[in-house]
Short mmCIF file of C-alpha atoms and ligand atoms in Angstrom, two decimals:
data_model
loop_
_atom_site.label_atom_id
_atom_site.label_comp_id
_atom_site.label_asym_id
_atom_site.label_seq_id
_atom_site.Cartn_x
_atom_site.Cartn_y
_atom_site.Cartn_z
CA MET A 21 0.25 0.02 0.09
CA PHE A 22 2.51 2.27 1.01
CA ASP A 23 5.64 1.94 -1.66
CA PRO A 24 9.21 1.90 0.52
CA THR A 25 10.99 4.16 -2.06
CA ALA A 26 8.05 6.45 -2.24
CA PHE A 27 7.10 7.09 1.00
CA ARG A 28 10.68 6.47 2.49
CA LEU A 29 10.08 3.68 4.43
CA THR A 30 12.70 2.16 7.06
CA ASP A 31 13.82 -1.46 6.07
CA PHE A 32 11.73 -2.69 8.85
CA GLU A 33 8.59 -1.43 7.56
CA ALA A 34 9.46 -2.86 4.24
CA GLU A 35 10.06 -6.04 5.86
CA TRP A 36 7.29 -6.54 7.95
CA THR A 37 4.68 -4.72 5.38
CA ALA A 38 5.71 -7.46 2.88
CA LYS A 39 5.21 -10.31 5.56
CA ALA A 40 1.86 -8.57 6.11
CA ARG A 41 1.00 -8.88 2.65
CA ALA A 42 2.31 -12.43 1.70
CA LEU A 43 -0.44 -13.54 4.18
CA GLY A 44 -3.66 -11.43 2.32
CA PRO A 45 -4.66 -14.32 0.04
CA THR A 46 -5.10 -16.77 2.39
CA PHE A 47 -6.64 -13.80 4.70
CA ALA A 48 -8.80 -12.99 2.03
CA GLY A 49 -9.88 -16.49 0.88
CA ARG A 50 -11.12 -17.23 4.54
CA ALA A 51 -12.96 -13.77 4.55
CA PHE A 52 -16.46 -14.40 3.61
CA GLU A 53 -17.29 -17.91 5.87
CA ILE A 54 -15.75 -16.09 8.72
CA ASP A 55 -17.78 -12.99 8.11
CA ARG A 56 -20.97 -15.55 7.23
CA ASP A 57 -20.60 -17.22 10.28
CA ALA A 58 -19.80 -13.93 12.61
CA ARG A 59 -17.27 -16.47 13.85
CA PHE A 60 -13.49 -15.60 15.12
CA PRO A 61 -10.56 -16.23 12.48
CA THR A 62 -9.07 -18.61 14.56
CA GLU A 63 -6.65 -20.25 11.48
CA ASN A 64 -5.74 -16.41 10.75
CA TYR A 65 -4.66 -16.10 14.39
CA GLN A 66 -2.39 -19.06 14.13
CA ASP A 67 -0.78 -17.52 11.09
CA LEU A 68 0.06 -14.13 12.64
CA ARG A 69 1.38 -16.76 15.52
CA GLU A 70 3.89 -18.23 13.16
CA ALA A 71 4.92 -15.05 11.85
CA GLY A 72 5.72 -13.87 14.45
CA LEU A 73 3.45 -10.81 14.20
CA LEU A 74 1.74 -11.27 17.79
CA GLY A 75 4.98 -10.01 19.21
CA ILE A 76 5.18 -6.92 16.79
CA CYS A 77 4.81 -4.12 19.14
CA VAL A 78 6.90 -6.31 22.08
CA PRO A 79 10.47 -5.05 22.73
CA GLU A 80 13.10 -6.76 20.83
CA ARG A 81 14.70 -7.69 24.57
CA PHE A 82 11.33 -9.36 25.88
CA GLY A 83 11.68 -11.50 22.23
CA GLY A 84 9.01 -9.30 20.15
CA GLN A 85 9.78 -7.38 16.99
CA GLY A 86 10.15 -3.55 18.97
CA ALA A 87 7.69 -2.38 15.82
CA ASP A 88 7.60 1.10 16.54
CA TYR A 89 3.59 3.14 16.39
CA ARG A 90 4.17 3.83 12.54
CA ALA A 91 5.78 0.48 11.71
CA TYR A 92 2.81 -1.27 13.30
CA SER A 93 0.24 0.79 11.85
CA LEU A 94 1.50 0.69 7.82
CA VAL A 95 1.41 -3.71 8.82
CA ALA A 96 -2.15 -3.10 10.41
CA ALA A 97 -3.20 -1.79 6.97
CA GLU A 98 -1.73 -4.49 5.03
CA ILE A 99 -3.85 -6.82 6.58
CA GLY A 100 -6.91 -4.82 6.51
CA ARG A 101 -6.97 -4.83 3.07
CA TYR A 102 -7.62 -8.30 3.04
CA CYS A 103 -9.52 -9.46 6.57
CA GLY A 104 -11.48 -6.55 8.49
CA ALA A 105 -11.80 -8.54 11.31
CA THR A 106 -8.47 -9.85 11.76
CA ALA A 107 -7.18 -6.53 11.26
CA LEU A 108 -9.55 -4.82 13.90
CA THR A 109 -8.78 -7.62 16.53
CA TRP A 110 -5.16 -8.19 15.55
CA ASN A 111 -5.42 -4.26 16.71
CA MET A 112 -7.03 -5.18 20.21
CA HIS A 113 -3.81 -7.41 20.99
CA VAL A 114 -1.11 -5.64 19.61
CA CYS A 115 -2.42 -2.04 21.69
CA SER A 116 -1.83 -4.73 24.97
CA THR A 117 1.92 -4.28 23.98
CA LEU A 118 2.24 -1.25 22.79
CA TRP A 119 0.71 0.78 24.99
CA SER A 120 2.57 -0.96 27.84
CA GLY A 121 5.46 -0.84 26.09
CA LEU A 122 6.61 1.99 23.80
CA LEU A 123 3.92 4.21 24.97
CA ALA A 124 4.61 3.76 28.54
CA ASP A 125 8.27 4.29 27.85
CA ASP A 126 7.74 7.64 27.31
CA LEU A 127 5.76 8.59 30.30
CA ASP A 128 6.84 10.22 34.02
CA MET A 129 7.20 7.08 36.22
CA ASP A 130 9.76 6.94 39.56
CA GLU A 131 12.38 4.51 39.44
CA ALA A 132 10.64 1.93 41.36
CA THR A 133 7.59 2.09 39.40
CA ARG A 134 9.43 1.73 36.23
CA ALA A 135 11.11 -1.30 37.43
CA ALA A 136 8.04 -2.92 38.94
CA HIS A 137 6.57 -2.08 35.85
CA GLU A 138 9.03 -3.85 33.81
CA ALA A 139 9.04 -7.14 35.62
CA ARG A 140 5.31 -6.94 35.31
CA ARG A 141 5.33 -6.70 31.48
CA ALA A 142 8.06 -9.41 31.25
CA ARG A 143 5.45 -11.51 32.02
CA HIS A 144 2.79 -10.25 29.74
CA TYR A 145 5.21 -10.41 26.84
CA ALA A 146 6.31 -13.77 27.74
CA ARG A 147 2.92 -15.60 27.69
CA ILE A 148 2.47 -13.82 24.04
CA VAL A 149 5.45 -14.48 22.70
CA GLU A 150 6.65 -18.07 24.16
CA ASP A 151 3.02 -19.25 24.73
CA GLY A 152 1.35 -17.45 21.81
CA ALA A 153 -1.32 -15.82 24.03
CA ILE A 154 -4.26 -13.32 23.08
CA TYR A 155 -4.81 -10.40 24.71
CA ALA A 156 -8.32 -8.44 24.00
CA GLN A 157 -9.02 -4.91 24.72
CA PRO A 158 -12.90 -4.28 26.17
CA PHE A 159 -13.56 -0.50 26.94
CA SER A 160 -16.75 -0.20 25.95
CA GLU A 161 -19.84 0.15 28.47
CA GLY A 162 -22.49 2.00 27.08
CA GLY A 163 -21.64 4.97 28.53
CA ALA A 164 -19.75 8.48 28.49
CA ALA A 165 -16.42 6.52 29.94
CA ALA A 166 -15.36 5.08 26.76
CA ALA A 167 -15.66 8.77 25.08
CA GLY A 168 -13.14 9.78 27.83
CA ALA A 169 -16.02 11.95 29.51
CA VAL A 170 -16.13 10.08 32.80
CA ALA A 171 -14.47 7.16 34.99
CA PHE A 172 -14.91 3.79 33.86
CA SER A 173 -18.14 2.17 35.98
CA THR A 174 -16.38 -1.18 35.97
CA GLU A 175 -14.49 -1.13 38.95
CA ALA A 176 -11.61 -2.48 41.14
CA VAL A 177 -11.82 -3.17 44.43
CA PRO A 178 -8.65 -3.55 46.53
CA VAL A 179 -8.19 -6.37 48.24
CA GLU A 180 -5.10 -8.55 49.66
CA GLY A 181 -2.96 -9.08 46.86
CA GLY A 182 -5.02 -7.65 43.63
CA TRP A 183 -8.47 -6.65 43.42
CA LEU A 184 -11.80 -8.05 42.70
CA VAL A 185 -13.20 -6.42 39.29
CA ARG A 186 -16.62 -6.27 38.99
CA GLY A 187 -18.51 -4.44 35.94
CA LYS A 188 -19.48 -4.71 32.63
CA LYS A 189 -18.11 -4.41 29.03
CA ILE A 190 -19.92 -4.15 25.98
CA PHE A 191 -18.51 -5.05 21.99
CA ALA A 192 -15.59 -6.54 23.64
CA SER A 193 -13.83 -7.96 20.48
CA LEU A 194 -12.10 -11.22 20.81
CA SER A 195 -14.86 -12.35 23.27
CA GLY A 196 -14.23 -16.09 23.97
CA ASN A 197 -11.75 -16.41 21.91
CA ALA A 198 -8.55 -14.13 23.92
CA ASP A 199 -6.55 -15.43 26.54
CA TYR A 200 -6.59 -12.35 28.68
CA TYR A 201 -8.87 -9.27 28.41
CA GLY A 202 -7.28 -5.89 29.34
CA VAL A 203 -9.21 -4.32 30.76
CA LEU A 204 -10.20 -0.64 31.87
CA CYS A 205 -11.43 0.13 35.59
CA THR A 206 -11.49 2.47 38.01
CA GLU A 207 -9.92 1.52 41.38
CA THR A 208 -12.13 2.40 44.30
CA ASP A 209 -11.00 4.68 46.75
CA GLY A 210 -12.93 4.53 49.76
CA SER A 211 -14.45 7.47 48.66
CA GLY A 212 -17.39 6.71 46.93
CA LYS A 213 -16.67 8.75 44.03
CA LYS A 214 -14.99 7.38 41.14
CA SER A 215 -12.05 9.73 39.25
CA ARG A 216 -10.42 9.00 35.88
CA ARG A 217 -6.96 9.44 37.76
CA ASN A 218 -7.57 6.16 38.98
CA THR A 219 -8.03 4.12 36.08
CA LEU A 220 -6.22 0.92 36.30
CA TYR A 221 -5.63 -1.74 32.69
CA LEU A 222 -5.77 -4.99 33.95
CA ALA A 223 -5.24 -8.59 32.57
CA VAL A 224 -8.06 -10.54 33.72
CA PRO A 225 -7.57 -14.08 32.61
CA ALA A 226 -10.31 -15.47 30.24
CA ASP A 227 -10.56 -18.47 32.72
CA ALA A 228 -10.49 -16.50 35.87
CA ASP A 229 -13.67 -17.21 38.60
CA GLY A 230 -16.96 -15.04 37.53
CA VAL A 231 -15.56 -14.07 34.30
CA SER A 232 -18.38 -14.52 31.31
CA VAL A 233 -19.36 -13.94 27.97
CA VAL A 234 -22.69 -13.47 27.39
CA GLY A 235 -25.61 -11.82 24.56
CA ASP A 236 -25.56 -13.27 20.67
CA TRP A 237 -23.04 -11.31 17.85
CA ASP A 238 -25.17 -10.68 14.61
CA PRO A 239 -24.23 -7.62 13.46
CA LEU A 240 -23.77 -5.88 9.89
CA GLY A 241 -20.07 -5.93 9.35
CA MET A 242 -16.74 -6.54 10.98
CA ARG A 243 -19.30 -9.91 12.06
CA GLY A 244 -15.43 -11.79 12.57
CA THR A 245 -14.70 -9.58 15.79
CA VAL A 246 -16.97 -11.59 17.88
CA SER A 247 -17.57 -8.41 19.78
CA ARG A 248 -20.14 -10.10 22.76
CA THR A 249 -20.84 -8.48 26.62
CA LEU A 250 -18.34 -9.89 29.07
CA LEU A 251 -19.36 -9.79 32.66
CA PHE A 252 -17.02 -9.47 35.74
CA ASP A 253 -18.82 -11.18 38.69
CA ASP A 254 -16.21 -10.46 41.52
CA VAL A 255 -13.15 -11.53 39.44
CA PHE A 256 -9.98 -11.89 41.58
CA VAL A 257 -7.03 -10.55 39.73
CA GLY A 258 -3.71 -10.37 40.77
CA LYS A 259 -1.20 -7.23 41.28
CA ASP A 260 0.80 -8.66 38.74
CA GLU A 261 -1.93 -8.36 35.75
CA ALA A 262 -1.62 -4.69 35.75
CA LEU A 263 -0.67 -3.82 32.19
CA MET A 264 0.32 -0.34 33.45
CA PRO A 265 1.21 0.75 36.79
CA PRO A 266 -1.91 2.59 38.48
CA GLY A 267 -2.48 6.30 37.06
CA VAL A 268 -0.13 5.63 33.65
CA TYR A 269 -3.48 4.97 32.32
CA PHE A 270 -4.81 8.52 32.68
CA GLN A 271 -1.60 10.10 31.79
CA ALA A 272 -1.06 8.04 28.49
CA ALA A 273 -4.75 9.10 27.40
CA SER A 274 -3.64 12.86 28.13
CA ASN A 275 -0.13 12.68 27.03
CA TRP A 276 -0.36 10.18 24.09
CA PRO A 277 -2.87 11.20 22.01
CA HIS A 278 -2.38 9.12 18.89
CA MET A 279 -2.67 5.98 21.01
CA PHE A 280 -6.24 6.25 20.12
CA MET A 281 -5.68 6.58 16.24
CA THR A 282 -4.74 2.75 16.29
CA LEU A 283 -8.37 2.02 15.16
CA SER A 284 -7.91 3.74 11.80
CA PRO A 285 -4.98 1.47 10.13
CA THR A 286 -7.77 -1.17 9.40
CA TYR A 287 -9.75 0.70 7.80
CA MET A 288 -7.08 2.27 5.99
CA GLY A 289 -6.75 -1.10 4.33
CA LEU A 290 -10.49 -1.28 3.76
CA ALA A 291 -10.07 1.93 1.60
CA GLN A 292 -7.48 0.43 -0.43
CA ALA A 293 -9.46 -2.87 -1.09
CA ALA A 294 -12.45 -0.63 -2.39
CA TYR A 295 -10.21 0.69 -4.72
CA ASP A 296 -8.23 -2.26 -5.34
CA PHE A 297 -11.63 -3.84 -6.42
CA VAL A 298 -13.09 -1.41 -8.53
CA VAL A 299 -9.85 -1.38 -10.36
CA THR A 300 -9.97 -5.20 -11.38
CA TYR A 301 -13.67 -5.17 -11.72
CA LEU A 302 -13.54 -2.96 -14.33
CA ARG A 303 -10.96 -3.80 -16.04
CA GLY A 304 -12.73 -7.67 -16.14
CA GLU A 305 -10.46 -9.64 -14.46
CA MET A 306 -11.96 -10.25 -11.34
CA PRO A 307 -11.66 -13.76 -10.42
CA GLY A 308 -15.23 -15.53 -10.15
CA THR A 309 -17.00 -13.19 -12.48
CA PRO A 310 -17.11 -13.19 -16.48
CA PRO A 311 -14.44 -11.49 -18.48
CA VAL A 312 -15.98 -8.21 -19.40
CA LYS A 313 -14.38 -5.04 -19.31
CA ARG A 314 -16.04 -1.57 -18.21
CA ARG A 315 -13.50 -0.33 -18.48
CA GLN A 316 -14.13 2.22 -21.26
CA TYR A 317 -17.05 4.29 -20.80
CA PRO A 318 -15.97 7.36 -19.26
CA THR A 319 -18.46 7.44 -16.36
CA LYS A 320 -16.54 4.93 -14.79
CA GLN A 321 -13.14 6.10 -15.59
CA LEU A 322 -14.52 9.59 -13.79
CA ALA A 323 -15.63 7.37 -10.66
CA VAL A 324 -12.57 5.75 -10.43
CA ALA A 325 -10.14 8.81 -10.49
CA GLU A 326 -12.55 10.52 -7.63
CA MET A 327 -11.89 7.07 -5.97
CA LYS A 328 -8.27 7.68 -6.40
CA ILE A 329 -7.84 11.25 -5.69
CA LYS A 330 -10.00 10.43 -2.18
CA LEU A 331 -7.59 7.31 -1.49
CA GLU A 332 -4.62 9.70 -2.21
CA GLN A 333 -5.80 12.34 0.35
CA ALA A 334 -6.49 9.86 2.92
CA LYS A 335 -3.46 7.90 2.44
CA ALA A 336 -0.73 11.40 2.91
CA LEU A 337 -3.10 12.80 5.88
CA TRP A 338 -3.25 9.64 7.57
CA PHE A 339 0.84 8.93 6.36
CA GLN A 340 1.73 12.12 7.73
CA ALA A 341 -0.22 11.57 11.24
CA ILE A 342 0.94 8.20 11.94
CA SER A 343 4.74 9.41 11.56
CA GLU A 344 4.02 12.24 13.86
CA ALA A 345 2.79 10.52 16.67
CA CYS A 346 4.59 11.35 19.80
CA PRO A 347 4.79 11.83 23.10
CA ARG A 348 2.90 15.21 24.31
CA PRO A 349 2.68 15.98 20.64
CA SER A 350 1.48 19.94 19.84
CA LYS A 351 -1.76 21.16 19.09
CA ASP A 352 -1.90 21.43 15.71
CA GLN A 353 -0.37 17.73 15.53
CA VAL A 354 -3.54 16.24 17.73
CA MET A 355 -6.48 18.24 15.60
CA ARG A 356 -4.05 16.73 12.42
CA ALA A 357 -4.42 12.69 13.67
CA TRP A 358 -8.31 13.72 14.69
CA ALA A 359 -8.62 14.93 10.79
CA ALA A 360 -6.49 11.65 9.71
CA GLN A 361 -8.83 9.67 11.68
CA TYR A 362 -12.22 11.24 10.57
CA THR A 363 -10.73 11.30 7.09
CA VAL A 364 -9.99 7.29 6.86
CA MET A 365 -13.13 6.29 8.72
CA GLU A 366 -15.48 8.30 6.52
CA TYR A 367 -13.78 8.25 3.21
CA ALA A 368 -13.15 4.01 3.70
CA ASN A 369 -17.27 3.29 4.03
CA ASP A 370 -17.54 6.30 1.01
CA LEU A 371 -14.89 4.75 -1.17
CA ALA A 372 -16.37 1.30 -0.92
CA ARG A 373 -19.99 2.98 -1.78
CA LEU A 374 -18.11 4.66 -4.95
CA ALA A 375 -16.79 0.84 -5.89
CA ILE A 376 -20.58 -0.80 -5.13
CA ARG A 377 -21.94 2.34 -7.58
CA THR A 378 -19.63 1.58 -10.05
CA CYS A 379 -19.37 -1.69 -10.40
CA GLY A 380 -23.09 -2.55 -10.42
CA GLY A 381 -25.14 -5.23 -9.03
CA GLN A 382 -23.11 -7.92 -9.74
CA SER A 383 -20.76 -6.41 -7.56
CA MET A 384 -22.50 -6.40 -4.42
CA LEU A 385 -23.17 -10.17 -4.74
CA LYS A 386 -21.81 -12.45 -1.36
CA SER A 387 -19.30 -14.16 -3.43
CA LEU A 388 -17.27 -11.00 -3.96
CA PRO A 389 -15.39 -8.91 -1.16
CA LEU A 390 -16.93 -5.52 -2.16
CA GLU A 391 -20.07 -5.89 0.07
CA ARG A 392 -18.70 -6.96 2.94
CA ILE A 393 -15.87 -4.36 2.60
CA TYR A 394 -18.86 -1.93 2.62
CA ARG A 395 -20.70 -3.53 5.78
CA ASP A 396 -17.24 -3.46 7.50
CA SER A 397 -15.97 -0.09 6.51
CA ARG A 398 -19.46 1.16 8.14
CA CYS A 399 -18.29 0.49 11.69
CA GLY A 400 -15.01 2.48 11.43
CA ALA A 401 -17.21 6.36 12.29
CA LEU A 402 -18.06 4.47 15.15
CA MET A 403 -15.57 3.19 17.39
CA LEU A 404 -14.66 5.18 20.56
CA PRO A 405 -13.24 7.72 21.55
CA TRP A 406 -12.46 8.87 18.35
CA THR A 407 -15.53 9.19 16.42
CA ALA A 408 -16.29 10.80 13.24
CA GLU A 409 -18.77 12.99 15.16
CA LEU A 410 -16.62 13.52 18.20
CA CYS A 411 -13.43 13.88 15.70
CA LEU A 412 -15.44 16.66 14.42
CA ASP A 413 -16.43 18.26 17.72
CA ARG A 414 -12.88 18.26 18.75
CA ILE A 415 -11.75 19.88 15.66
CA GLY A 416 -14.15 22.62 15.64
CA LYS A 417 -13.57 23.56 19.41
CA ALA A 418 -9.89 22.93 19.09
CA ALA A 419 -9.53 25.56 16.11
CA LEU A 420 -12.27 28.55 17.74
CA TYR A 421 -11.04 28.10 21.70
CA GLU A 422 -7.41 28.24 22.81
CA ASP A 423 -7.07 26.06 26.67
CA GLY A 424 -8.74 27.28 28.79
CA GLU A 425 -11.02 29.86 26.64
CA GLY A 426 -14.95 30.88 26.84
CA ASP A 427 -17.42 33.31 25.95
CA ASP A 428 -18.53 35.25 29.09
C1 FAD B 29 -16.68 -4.13 15.12
C2 FAD B 29 -17.02 -3.36 16.42
C3 FAD B 29 -16.06 -3.71 17.33
C4 FAD B 29 -15.53 -3.01 18.66
N1 FAD B 29 -14.87 -3.57 19.59
C5 FAD B 29 -14.41 -2.96 20.48
C6 FAD B 29 -13.81 -3.77 21.56
O1 FAD B 29 -12.97 -4.39 20.98
N2 FAD B 29 -13.24 -2.94 22.48
C7 FAD B 29 -14.07 -1.69 22.83
O2 FAD B 29 -13.91 -1.20 24.43
N3 FAD B 29 -14.80 -1.38 22.19
C8 FAD B 29 -15.56 -1.65 20.88
N4 FAD B 29 -16.47 -1.50 20.10
C9 FAD B 29 -17.15 -0.24 20.89
C10 FAD B 29 -16.89 1.50 20.18
O3 FAD B 29 -15.29 1.47 20.36
C11 FAD B 29 -17.82 2.03 20.50
O4 FAD B 29 -18.00 1.81 22.19
C12 FAD B 29 -19.48 1.58 20.38
O5 FAD B 29 -19.54 1.30 18.94
C13 FAD B 29 -20.58 2.30 21.07
O6 FAD B 29 -21.55 2.63 20.48
P1 FAD B 29 -22.87 3.05 21.70
O7 FAD B 29 -24.21 2.57 21.18
O8 FAD B 29 -22.83 2.69 22.87
O9 FAD B 29 -21.96 4.35 21.02
P2 FAD B 29 -22.56 6.20 22.10
O10 FAD B 29 -22.22 5.76 23.45
O11 FAD B 29 -24.22 5.56 22.75
O12 FAD B 29 -22.45 7.09 21.60
C14 FAD B 29 -22.91 7.18 19.93
C15 FAD B 29 -22.59 8.33 19.12
O13 FAD B 29 -22.94 9.72 20.28
C16 FAD B 29 -21.32 10.05 19.82
N5 FAD B 29 -20.79 10.29 21.48
C17 FAD B 29 -21.03 9.42 22.30
N6 FAD B 29 -20.04 9.54 23.39
C18 FAD B 29 -20.31 11.21 23.26
C19 FAD B 29 -19.84 12.47 24.07
N7 FAD B 29 -19.56 11.94 25.76
N8 FAD B 29 -19.96 13.43 23.60
C20 FAD B 29 -20.39 13.61 22.30
N9 FAD B 29 -20.43 12.77 21.32
C21 FAD B 29 -20.76 11.65 22.19
C22 FAD B 29 -20.44 9.46 19.16
O14 FAD B 29 -20.61 10.27 17.96
C23 FAD B 29 -20.90 7.93 19.33
O15 FAD B 29 -20.18 7.61 17.89
C24 FAD B 29 -16.45 -2.28 18.87
C25 FAD B 29 -16.89 -1.41 17.87
C26 FAD B 29 -17.59 -2.32 16.65
C27 FAD B 29 -18.86 -1.44 16.01
#
């Protein structure tokens, strides 16, 4: 998707995007059935495991590949081009290592806290690198917490040796398929009030007493994510399961805002997939369809041109935003990240819409990937905390107000 020479990729980025691309056709071949049955892509995870991709963001000294933010994003986009549900769930898994790894290294901790974090994350990373464990990332609760507006309702009550976790998470991708759930919850401090500053990020073992997966899963798109509801009924979680030390997630959310852009690579890949489809189809080269060329019509050429322009706009803005992701970015950099997120999430579905209109009725049959790309891409703009609506809100406010400014 991003030519190594034209985009000046590092050798590492070129190597790992190529590895992901090599898996692509296999993932694409399985995508229809995974989507139809709304089942988890277990066999794709075996391939990801064997390719070393479960540990892509695990630092090298812990046996991982040590990818940084941009390298991860580029690889994830390549996977999204072939199977949206695999890329999106893989993102949840990888974030547990990216946030506890590279991001945490950029945040303030005293020496003792950092040493304790180093020892704890070694355990998490060994599970992934040595045992092939999969981590999920269930944050959403159906209230305002996932948007960052209030503290999480899911509670962690301190007890001897750890916490008792109680609460509910909705849209928990990988539910029933992950080995650990990376749960964001609020540590209670006895005051009866909940504060976002007391957010904890805990790895809850999927087989712990009190964990259950409930409800069905039959959505419009991203069906292979299996994002059912998780219940935590006084689940004991030991101190060693903290993915970040107390207080550090709150710091990360304020100081490393690009952490919330990690859902976008999947949709960057889907945008590319919609464009790839239309070109192949109009050239009469789509496997499984008669070799009828439709490229000679000027209306089709105009539509493809419009799609190419939108795709290049999205790629350029997104590439800039992932390239400048850093701790404590400037206001302009954060606004650009929101703009990139908005553009990718909205354009992915717009490109799929244009592709269906341009290719015609036969192109949206379930035997072809386009109608799945259309449905999967519809989900991007809904993903908290940076939904398309919230990005617009934030860009508008940030453009017109400086920090602390009001209208009195
Ligand atoms: C395929 C898929 C997979 C998902 N996987 C996961 C996962 O693994 N983990 C996870 O934690 N979540 C996951 N989510 C959930 C997702 O991030 C959202 O939390 C969820 O879609 C919110 O749905 P809702 O109807 O409760 O939204 P609501 O909270 O009702 O919000 C609806 C809309 O209102 C706007 N809005 C919300 N809050 C505010 C606010 N404070 N101010 C202004 N506007 C606001 C937003 O634009 C939002 O889209 C997934 C979602 C999908 C579709």
